[in-house]
Tab-separated table of C-alpha atoms in Angstrom:
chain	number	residue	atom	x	y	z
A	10	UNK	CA	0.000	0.000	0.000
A	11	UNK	CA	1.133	3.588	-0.898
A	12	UNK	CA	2.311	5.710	1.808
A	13	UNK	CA	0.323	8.743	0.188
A	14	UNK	CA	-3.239	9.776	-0.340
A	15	UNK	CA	-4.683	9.190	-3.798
A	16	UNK	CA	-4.035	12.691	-4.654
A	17	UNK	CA	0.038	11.465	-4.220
A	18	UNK	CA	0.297	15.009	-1.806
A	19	UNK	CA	-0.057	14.012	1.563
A	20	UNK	CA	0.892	11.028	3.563
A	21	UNK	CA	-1.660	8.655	5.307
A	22	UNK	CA	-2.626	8.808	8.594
A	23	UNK	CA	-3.761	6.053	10.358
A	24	UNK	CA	-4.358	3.465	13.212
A	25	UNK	CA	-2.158	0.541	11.408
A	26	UNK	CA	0.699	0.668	14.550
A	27	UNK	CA	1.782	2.934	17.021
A	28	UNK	CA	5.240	1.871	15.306
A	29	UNK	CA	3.845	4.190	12.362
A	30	UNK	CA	4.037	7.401	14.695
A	31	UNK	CA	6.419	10.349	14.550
A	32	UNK	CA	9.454	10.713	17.140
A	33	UNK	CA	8.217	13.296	19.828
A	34	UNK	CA	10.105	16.082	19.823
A	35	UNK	CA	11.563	15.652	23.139
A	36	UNK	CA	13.176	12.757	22.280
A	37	UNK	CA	14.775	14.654	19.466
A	38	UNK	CA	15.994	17.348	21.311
A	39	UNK	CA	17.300	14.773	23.350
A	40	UNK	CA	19.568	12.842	20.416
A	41	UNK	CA	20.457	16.431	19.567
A	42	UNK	CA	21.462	17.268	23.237
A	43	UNK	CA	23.506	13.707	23.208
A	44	UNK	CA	25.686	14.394	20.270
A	45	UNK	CA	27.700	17.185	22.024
A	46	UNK	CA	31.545	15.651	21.853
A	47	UNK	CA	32.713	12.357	22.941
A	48	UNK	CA	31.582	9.844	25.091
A	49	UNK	CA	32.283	6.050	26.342
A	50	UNK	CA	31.075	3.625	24.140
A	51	UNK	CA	29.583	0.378	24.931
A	52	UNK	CA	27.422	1.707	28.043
A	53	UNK	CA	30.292	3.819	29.487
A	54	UNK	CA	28.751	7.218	29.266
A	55	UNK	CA	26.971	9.544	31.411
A	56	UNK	CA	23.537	8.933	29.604
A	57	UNK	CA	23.202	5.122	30.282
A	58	UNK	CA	24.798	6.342	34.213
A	59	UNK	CA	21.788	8.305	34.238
A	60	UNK	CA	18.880	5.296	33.110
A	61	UNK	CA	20.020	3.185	35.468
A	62	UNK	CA	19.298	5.423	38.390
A	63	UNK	CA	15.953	6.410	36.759
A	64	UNK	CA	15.295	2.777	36.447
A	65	UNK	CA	16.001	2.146	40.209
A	66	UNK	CA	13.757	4.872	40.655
A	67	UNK	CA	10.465	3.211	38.844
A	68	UNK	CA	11.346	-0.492	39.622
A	69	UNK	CA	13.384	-0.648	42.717
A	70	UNK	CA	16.881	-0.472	43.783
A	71	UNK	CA	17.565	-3.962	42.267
A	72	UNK	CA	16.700	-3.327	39.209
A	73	UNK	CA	18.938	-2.810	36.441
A	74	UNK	CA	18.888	-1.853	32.686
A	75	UNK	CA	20.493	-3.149	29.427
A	76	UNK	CA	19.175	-0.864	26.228
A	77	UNK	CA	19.115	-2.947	23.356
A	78	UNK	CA	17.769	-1.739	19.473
A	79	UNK	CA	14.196	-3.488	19.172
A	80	UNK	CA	11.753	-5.404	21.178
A	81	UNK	CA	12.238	-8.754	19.543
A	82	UNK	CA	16.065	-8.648	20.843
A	83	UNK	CA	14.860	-7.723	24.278
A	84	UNK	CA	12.322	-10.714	24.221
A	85	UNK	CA	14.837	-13.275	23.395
A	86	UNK	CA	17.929	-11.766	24.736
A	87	UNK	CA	15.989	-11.173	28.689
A	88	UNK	CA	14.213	-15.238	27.703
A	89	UNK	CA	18.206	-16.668	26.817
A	90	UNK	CA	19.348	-15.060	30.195
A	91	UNK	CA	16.495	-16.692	32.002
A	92	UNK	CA	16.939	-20.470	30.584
A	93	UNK	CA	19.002	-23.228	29.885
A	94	UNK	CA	19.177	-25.046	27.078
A	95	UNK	CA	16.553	-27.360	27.494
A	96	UNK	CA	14.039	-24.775	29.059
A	97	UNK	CA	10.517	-23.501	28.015
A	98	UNK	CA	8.667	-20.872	28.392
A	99	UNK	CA	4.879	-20.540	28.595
A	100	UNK	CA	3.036	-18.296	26.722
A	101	UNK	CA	-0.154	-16.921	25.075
A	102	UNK	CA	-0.892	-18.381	21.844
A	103	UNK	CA	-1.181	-14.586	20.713
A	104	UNK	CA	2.070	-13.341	22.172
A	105	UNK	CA	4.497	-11.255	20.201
A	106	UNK	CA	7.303	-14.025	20.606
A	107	UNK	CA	4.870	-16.429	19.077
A	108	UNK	CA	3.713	-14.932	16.309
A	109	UNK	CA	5.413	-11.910	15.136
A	110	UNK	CA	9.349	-12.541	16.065
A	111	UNK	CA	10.095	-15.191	12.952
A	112	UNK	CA	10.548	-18.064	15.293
A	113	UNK	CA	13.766	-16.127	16.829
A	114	UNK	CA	13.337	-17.374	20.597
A	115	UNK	CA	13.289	-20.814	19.137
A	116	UNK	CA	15.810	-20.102	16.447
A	117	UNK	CA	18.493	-17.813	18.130
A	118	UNK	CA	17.659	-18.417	22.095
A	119	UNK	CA	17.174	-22.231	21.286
A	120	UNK	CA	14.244	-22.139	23.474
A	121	UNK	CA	11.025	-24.456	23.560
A	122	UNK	CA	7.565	-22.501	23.550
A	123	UNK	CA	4.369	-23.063	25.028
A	124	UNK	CA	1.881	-21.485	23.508
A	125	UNK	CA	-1.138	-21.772	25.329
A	126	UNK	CA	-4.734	-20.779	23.431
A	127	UNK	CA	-6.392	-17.770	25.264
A	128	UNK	CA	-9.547	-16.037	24.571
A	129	UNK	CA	-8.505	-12.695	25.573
A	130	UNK	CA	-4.543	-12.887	25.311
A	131	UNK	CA	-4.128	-13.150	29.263
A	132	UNK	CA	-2.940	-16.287	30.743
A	133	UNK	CA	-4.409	-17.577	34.272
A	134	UNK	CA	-2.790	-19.732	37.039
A	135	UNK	CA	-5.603	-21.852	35.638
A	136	UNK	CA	-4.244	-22.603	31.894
A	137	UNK	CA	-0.219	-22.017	33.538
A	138	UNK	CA	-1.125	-25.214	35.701
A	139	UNK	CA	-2.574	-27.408	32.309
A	140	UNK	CA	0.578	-26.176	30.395
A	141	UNK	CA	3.063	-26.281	32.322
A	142	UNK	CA	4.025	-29.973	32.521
A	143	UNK	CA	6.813	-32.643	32.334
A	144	UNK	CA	9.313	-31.532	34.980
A	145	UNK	CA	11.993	-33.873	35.101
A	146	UNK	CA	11.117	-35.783	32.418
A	147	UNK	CA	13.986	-36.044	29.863
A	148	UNK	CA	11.778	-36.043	27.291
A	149	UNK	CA	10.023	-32.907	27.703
A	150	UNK	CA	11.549	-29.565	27.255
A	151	UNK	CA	11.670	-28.354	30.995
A	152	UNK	CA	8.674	-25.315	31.929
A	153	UNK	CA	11.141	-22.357	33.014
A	154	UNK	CA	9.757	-19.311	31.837
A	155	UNK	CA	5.719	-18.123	31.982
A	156	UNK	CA	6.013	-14.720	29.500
A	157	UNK	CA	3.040	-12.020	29.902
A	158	UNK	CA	2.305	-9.182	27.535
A	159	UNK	CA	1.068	-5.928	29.436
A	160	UNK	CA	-0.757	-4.630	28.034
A	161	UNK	CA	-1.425	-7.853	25.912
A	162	UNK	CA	-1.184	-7.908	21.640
A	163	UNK	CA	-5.649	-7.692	22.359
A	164	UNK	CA	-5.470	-4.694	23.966
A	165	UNK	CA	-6.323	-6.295	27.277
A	166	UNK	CA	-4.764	-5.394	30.915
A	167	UNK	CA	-3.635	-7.672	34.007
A	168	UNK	CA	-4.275	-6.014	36.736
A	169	UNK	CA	-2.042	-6.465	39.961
A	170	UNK	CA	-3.651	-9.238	41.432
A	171	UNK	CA	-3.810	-11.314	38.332
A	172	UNK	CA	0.174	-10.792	38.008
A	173	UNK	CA	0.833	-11.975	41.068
A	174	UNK	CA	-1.391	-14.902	41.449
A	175	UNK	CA	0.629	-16.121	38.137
A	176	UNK	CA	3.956	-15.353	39.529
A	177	UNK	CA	2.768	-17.428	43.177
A	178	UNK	CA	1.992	-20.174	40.983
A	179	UNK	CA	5.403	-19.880	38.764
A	180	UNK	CA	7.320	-19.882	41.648
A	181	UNK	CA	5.979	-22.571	43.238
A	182	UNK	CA	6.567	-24.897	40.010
A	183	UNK	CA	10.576	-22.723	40.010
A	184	UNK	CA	9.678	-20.813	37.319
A	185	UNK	CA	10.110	-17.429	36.372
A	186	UNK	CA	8.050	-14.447	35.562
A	187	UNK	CA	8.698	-12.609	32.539
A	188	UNK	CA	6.556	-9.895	30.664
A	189	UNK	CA	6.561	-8.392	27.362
A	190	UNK	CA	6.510	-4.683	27.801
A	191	UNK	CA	6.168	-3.122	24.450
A	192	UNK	CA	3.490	-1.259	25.952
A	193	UNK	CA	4.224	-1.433	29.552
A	194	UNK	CA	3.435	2.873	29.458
A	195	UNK	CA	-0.007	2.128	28.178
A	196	UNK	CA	-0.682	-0.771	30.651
A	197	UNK	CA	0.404	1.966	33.697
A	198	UNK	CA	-1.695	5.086	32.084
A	199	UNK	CA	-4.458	2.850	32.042
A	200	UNK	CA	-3.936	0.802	35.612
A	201	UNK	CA	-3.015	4.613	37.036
A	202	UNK	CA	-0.384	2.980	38.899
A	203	UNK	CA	3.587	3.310	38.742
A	204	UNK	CA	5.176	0.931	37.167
A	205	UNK	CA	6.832	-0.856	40.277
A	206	UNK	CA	3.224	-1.711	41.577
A	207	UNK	CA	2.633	-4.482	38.761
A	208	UNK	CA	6.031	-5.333	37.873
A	209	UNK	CA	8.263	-5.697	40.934
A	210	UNK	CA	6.065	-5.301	43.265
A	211	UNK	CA	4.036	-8.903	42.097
A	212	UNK	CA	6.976	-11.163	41.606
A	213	UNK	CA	7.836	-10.037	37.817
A	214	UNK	CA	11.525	-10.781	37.285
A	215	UNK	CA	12.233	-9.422	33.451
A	216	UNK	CA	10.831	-7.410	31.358
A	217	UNK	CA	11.180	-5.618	27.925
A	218	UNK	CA	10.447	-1.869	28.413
A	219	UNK	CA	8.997	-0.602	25.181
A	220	UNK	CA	10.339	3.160	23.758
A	221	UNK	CA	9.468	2.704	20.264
A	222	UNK	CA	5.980	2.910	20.757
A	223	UNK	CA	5.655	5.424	23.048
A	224	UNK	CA	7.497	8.261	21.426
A	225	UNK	CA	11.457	7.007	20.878
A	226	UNK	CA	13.325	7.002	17.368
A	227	UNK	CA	14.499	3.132	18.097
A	228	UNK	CA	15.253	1.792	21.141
A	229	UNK	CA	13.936	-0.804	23.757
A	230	UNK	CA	15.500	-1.840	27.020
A	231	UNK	CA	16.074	-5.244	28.970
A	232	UNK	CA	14.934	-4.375	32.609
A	233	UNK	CA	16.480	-7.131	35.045
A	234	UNK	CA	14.053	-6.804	38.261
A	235	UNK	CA	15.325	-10.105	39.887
A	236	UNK	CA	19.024	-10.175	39.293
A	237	UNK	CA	19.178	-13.771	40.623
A	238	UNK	CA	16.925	-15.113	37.708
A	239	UNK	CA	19.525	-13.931	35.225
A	240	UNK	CA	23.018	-15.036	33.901
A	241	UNK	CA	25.264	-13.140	31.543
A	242	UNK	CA	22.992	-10.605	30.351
A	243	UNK	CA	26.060	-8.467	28.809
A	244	UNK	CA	27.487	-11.578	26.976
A	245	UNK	CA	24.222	-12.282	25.895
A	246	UNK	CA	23.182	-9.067	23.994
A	247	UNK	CA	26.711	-9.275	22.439
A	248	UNK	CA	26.125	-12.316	21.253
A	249	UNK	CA	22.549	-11.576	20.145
A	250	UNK	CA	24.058	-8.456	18.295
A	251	UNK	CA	22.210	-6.120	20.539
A	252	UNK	CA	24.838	-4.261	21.950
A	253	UNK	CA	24.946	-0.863	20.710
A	254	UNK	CA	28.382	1.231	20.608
A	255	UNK	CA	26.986	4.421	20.777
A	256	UNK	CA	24.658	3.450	23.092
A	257	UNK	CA	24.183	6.891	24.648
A	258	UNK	CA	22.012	7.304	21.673
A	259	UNK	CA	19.561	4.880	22.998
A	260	UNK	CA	19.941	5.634	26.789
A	261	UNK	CA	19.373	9.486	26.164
A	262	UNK	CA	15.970	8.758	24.389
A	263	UNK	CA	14.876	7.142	27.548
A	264	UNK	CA	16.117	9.551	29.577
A	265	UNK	CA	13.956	12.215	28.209
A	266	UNK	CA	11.269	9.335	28.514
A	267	UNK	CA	11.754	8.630	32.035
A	268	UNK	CA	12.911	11.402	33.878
A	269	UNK	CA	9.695	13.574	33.760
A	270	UNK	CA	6.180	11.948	32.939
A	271	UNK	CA	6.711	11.900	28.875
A	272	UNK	CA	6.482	8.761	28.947
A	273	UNK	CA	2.974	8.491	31.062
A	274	UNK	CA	1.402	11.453	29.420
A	275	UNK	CA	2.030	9.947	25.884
A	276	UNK	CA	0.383	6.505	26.731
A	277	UNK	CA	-2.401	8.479	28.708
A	278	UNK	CA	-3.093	10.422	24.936
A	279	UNK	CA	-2.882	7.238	22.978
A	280	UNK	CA	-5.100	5.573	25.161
A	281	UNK	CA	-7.696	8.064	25.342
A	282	UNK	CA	-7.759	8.110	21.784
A	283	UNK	CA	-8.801	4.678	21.295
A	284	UNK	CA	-11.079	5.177	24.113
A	285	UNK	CA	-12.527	8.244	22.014
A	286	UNK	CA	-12.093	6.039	18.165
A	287	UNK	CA	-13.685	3.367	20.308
A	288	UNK	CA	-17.097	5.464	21.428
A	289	UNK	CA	-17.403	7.163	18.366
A	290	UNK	CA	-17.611	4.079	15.826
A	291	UNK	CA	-19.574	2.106	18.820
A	292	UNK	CA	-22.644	4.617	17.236
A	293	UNK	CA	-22.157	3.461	13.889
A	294	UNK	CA	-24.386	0.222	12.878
A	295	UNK	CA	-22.588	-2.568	11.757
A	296	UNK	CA	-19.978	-2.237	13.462
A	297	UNK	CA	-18.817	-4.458	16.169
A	298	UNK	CA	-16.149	-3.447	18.945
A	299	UNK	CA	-15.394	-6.815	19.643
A	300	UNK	CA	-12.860	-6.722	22.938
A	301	UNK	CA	-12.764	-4.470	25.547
A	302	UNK	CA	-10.809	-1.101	24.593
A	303	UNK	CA	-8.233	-1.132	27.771
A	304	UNK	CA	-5.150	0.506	26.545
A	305	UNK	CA	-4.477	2.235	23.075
A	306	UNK	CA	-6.255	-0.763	20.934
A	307	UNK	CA	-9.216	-1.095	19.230
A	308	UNK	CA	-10.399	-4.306	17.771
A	309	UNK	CA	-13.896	-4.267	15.482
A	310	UNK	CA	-15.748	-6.228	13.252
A	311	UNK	CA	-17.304	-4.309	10.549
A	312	UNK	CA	-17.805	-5.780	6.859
A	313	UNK	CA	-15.271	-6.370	4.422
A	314	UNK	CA	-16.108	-4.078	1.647
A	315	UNK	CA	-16.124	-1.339	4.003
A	316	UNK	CA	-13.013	-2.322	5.054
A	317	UNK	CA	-11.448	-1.957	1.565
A	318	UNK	CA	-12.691	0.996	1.200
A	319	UNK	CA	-11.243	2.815	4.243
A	320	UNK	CA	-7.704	1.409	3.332
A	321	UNK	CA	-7.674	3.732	0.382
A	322	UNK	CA	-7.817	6.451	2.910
A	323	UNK	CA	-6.479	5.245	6.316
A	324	UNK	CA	-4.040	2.858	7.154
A	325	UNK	CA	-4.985	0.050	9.127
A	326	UNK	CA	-4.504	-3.738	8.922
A	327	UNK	CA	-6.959	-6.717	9.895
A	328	UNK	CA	-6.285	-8.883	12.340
A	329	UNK	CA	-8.109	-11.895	11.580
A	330	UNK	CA	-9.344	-12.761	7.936
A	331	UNK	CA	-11.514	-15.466	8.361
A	332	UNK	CA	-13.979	-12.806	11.021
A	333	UNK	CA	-12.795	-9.711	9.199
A	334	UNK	CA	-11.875	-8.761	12.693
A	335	UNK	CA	-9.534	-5.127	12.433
A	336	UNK	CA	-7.162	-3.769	14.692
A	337	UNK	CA	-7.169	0.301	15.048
A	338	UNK	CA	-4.179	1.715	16.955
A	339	UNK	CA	-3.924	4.806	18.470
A	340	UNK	CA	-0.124	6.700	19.400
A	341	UNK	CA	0.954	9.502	21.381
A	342	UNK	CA	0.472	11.575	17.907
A	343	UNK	CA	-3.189	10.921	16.834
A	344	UNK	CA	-4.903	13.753	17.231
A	345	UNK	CA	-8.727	14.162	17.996
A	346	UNK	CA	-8.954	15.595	14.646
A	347	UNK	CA	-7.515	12.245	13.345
A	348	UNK	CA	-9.842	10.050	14.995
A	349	UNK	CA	-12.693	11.977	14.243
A	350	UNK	CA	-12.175	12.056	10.434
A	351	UNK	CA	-11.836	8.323	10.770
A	352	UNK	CA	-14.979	7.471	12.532
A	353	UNK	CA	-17.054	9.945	10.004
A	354	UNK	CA	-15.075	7.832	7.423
A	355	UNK	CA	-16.722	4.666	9.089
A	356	UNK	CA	-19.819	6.023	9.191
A	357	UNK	CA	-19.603	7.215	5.378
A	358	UNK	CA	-18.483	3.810	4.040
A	359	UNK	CA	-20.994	1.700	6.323
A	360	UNK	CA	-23.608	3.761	4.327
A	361	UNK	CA	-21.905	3.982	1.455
C-alpha cells in the first residue's frame, strides 16, 4: 500500500501501529542534546549512568537496565538469560514471541515454547497449571519461563492481582516471571499505577520496556528486576548483536522518557484516543467493537467491503481474515482531529 493519499500530496494517517508514529520532539531534542563531543562507548557514558538510576527509581533499587535496538532482541535476549538449554517458556498463543518474532526465541535463544490458546490474550494460574508440565522428564523440554504481555497484543490489561497470582503459581513450580513490555506505558496510564506496583512489586523478574511505541526514534530496554533469575545478560546481547556502541544514543531517548512523565502522558493520549475512536464508531451500525478497549487498541468487526474501502484512505490492517476482525491503533500523535475524520469515514463507508 502507498504511503500517500490518492491525490500522491499528503501522507496517510492512520491506526495501522503505534510503530507508524512520529518521534516526539523531546526525544529529538534529546539525540540532539547527546551528540555534544565524545563519550564512552559500549554503556560507558553519562547517559546510560543516568537510566540506570531512573530505572532504580520506577522499579526498585535492584533493578537494572540493558538498552538494546528493538523489542524482539529484548524478548529473546531477557528469555536466553532466564533459561538453559533445554528450558521452556509458557506463553499466550497470541504473544508477540509467538507470532510476530520469525521463530527467533526458538531459532536464536534455542528455546522451547508453550503457547497456550487464550480467549482474551491473558494467561491464568488456571491454563499455567494445564501447560506447564513434564518436569523432570527427559523427554520434555523443561517449563522455566511463563512470558506475559502488558498490556497484551488484544489490547487487554492484568491487573495487579492477576500478576501476582501467576507469579505465586510460577514460583511454586521454580519458574520465572517474565513480561513483554512493548506497551508497559499504556498498561500503567491505564492501571493509574507506577510501574513498580505491577512489575516488581508482584513477583515479575524481566521485562522488555517498550520506547518505540511510546514516542522514541528506536530503542527498547532489557529491565532485570530479579538479578538472581539472570546469567550473563552483557554476553548475551553481544552475542545476540544487541549491543549498541553508541549506546548513549539509545539511553538518552529514555532519559527524556523517564525522567519527567513523557512517557505516562504519551500513553495516557494514545489511550484516550482509542477510548474516544472506540465510542465514536460504537454509534455506527454494523460495526462491532469486539474486545474491551483497555489501553491504546481497538479491535472491530465491521464488513469487508467497508473495510477496503477505508484502506484507500487510512491505514490500518486486519487482524483476523476469516472474522474480518480489524485492529485500530492509536499513538501519542493521533490527534482528535484524526480520529474523528476516521470514525465519520466509518460512518460514510458503512452507508456507502
Amino acid at each position: 500500500m502507498s504511503d500517500t493519499a490518492a491525490n500522491g500530496d499528503e501522507p496517510l494517517r492512520g491506526f495501522a501501529s503505534d510503530n507508524n508514529a512520529s518521534v516526539h520532539p523531546d526525544i529529538l531534542a534529546a539525540l540532539a542534546a547527546a551528540n555534544e563531543g565524545h563519550q564512552q562507548a559500549y554503556g560507558d557514558d553519562v547517559h546510560t549512568a543516568r537510566l540506570r538510576e531512573l530505572i532504580k527509581d520506577h522499579f526498585g533499587e535492584r533493578a537494572d537496565v540493558y538498552p538494546v535496538f528493538n523489542g524482539s532482541g529484548a524478548n529473546v535476549v531477557g528469555l536466553q538469560a532466564m533459561c538453559d538449554r533445554w528450558s521452556a517458556v509458557v506463553c499466550p498463543e497470541s504473544a508477540h514471541i509467538n507470532l510476530d518474532e520469525c521463530g527467533a526465541p526458538e531459532k536464536v535463544a534455542g528455546l522451547k515454547l508453550i503457547p497456550v490458546p487464550t480467549p482474551d490474550g491473558k494467561l491464568t494460574p488456571e491454563l499455567l497449571d494445564r501447560y506447564a508440565w513434564g518436569f523432570g522428564d527427559q523427554h520434555h523440554a523443561q517449563p522455566k519461563v511463563v512470558s506475559i504481555t502488558q498490556s497484551t497484543e488484544l489490547g487487554t490489561l492484568y491487573t495487579p492481582g492477576e500478576i501476582a497470582a501467576i507469579g505465586a503459581l510460577a514460583r511454586e513450580r521454580d519458574m520465572l516471571l517474565h513480561v513483554d513490555g512493548a506497551r508497559l506505558a499504556n498498561a500503567a496510564a491505564a492501571l493509574d499505577l507506577p510501574l513498580r506496583a505491577f512489575t516488581t512489586e508482584v513477583g515479575v523478574d524481566v521485562l522488555s520496556f517498550g520506547g518505540t511505541k511510546n514516542g522514541l526514534m528506536l530503542g527498547e530496554a532489557i529491565v532485570v528486576l530479579n538479578p538472581d533469575a539472570v546469567r550473563g545478560v552483557t554476553y548475551l546481547r553481544k552475542a545476540g548483536l544487541q549491543l549498541a556502541s553508541k549506546m548513549r544514543y539509545v539511553s538518552a531517548q529514555f532519559v527524556a522518557l523517564l525522567e519527567g512523565d513523557l512517557w505516562l502522558r504519551n500513553a495516557r493520549h494514545a489511550n484516550a484516543m482509542a477510548a474516544r475512536l472506540a465510542t465514536a464508531v460504537a454509534r455506527v451500525p454494523g460495526v462491532e467493537i469486539v474486545r474491551p478497549v483497555q489501553a491504546n487498541a481497538v479491535f472491530a468487526v465491521l464488513p469487508r467491503e467497508a473495510t477496503e474501502r477505508l484502506r484507500k484512505r487510512f491505514r490500518f490492517h486486519t487482524w483476523d481474515e476469516r472474522t474480518g476482525e480489524v485492529r485500530w491503533m492509536c499513538s501519542f500523535d493521533t490527534t482528535e482531529a484524526d480520529v474523528d475524520a476516521f470514525a465519520a469515514a466509518i460512518a460514510q463507508e458503512m452507508t456507502a
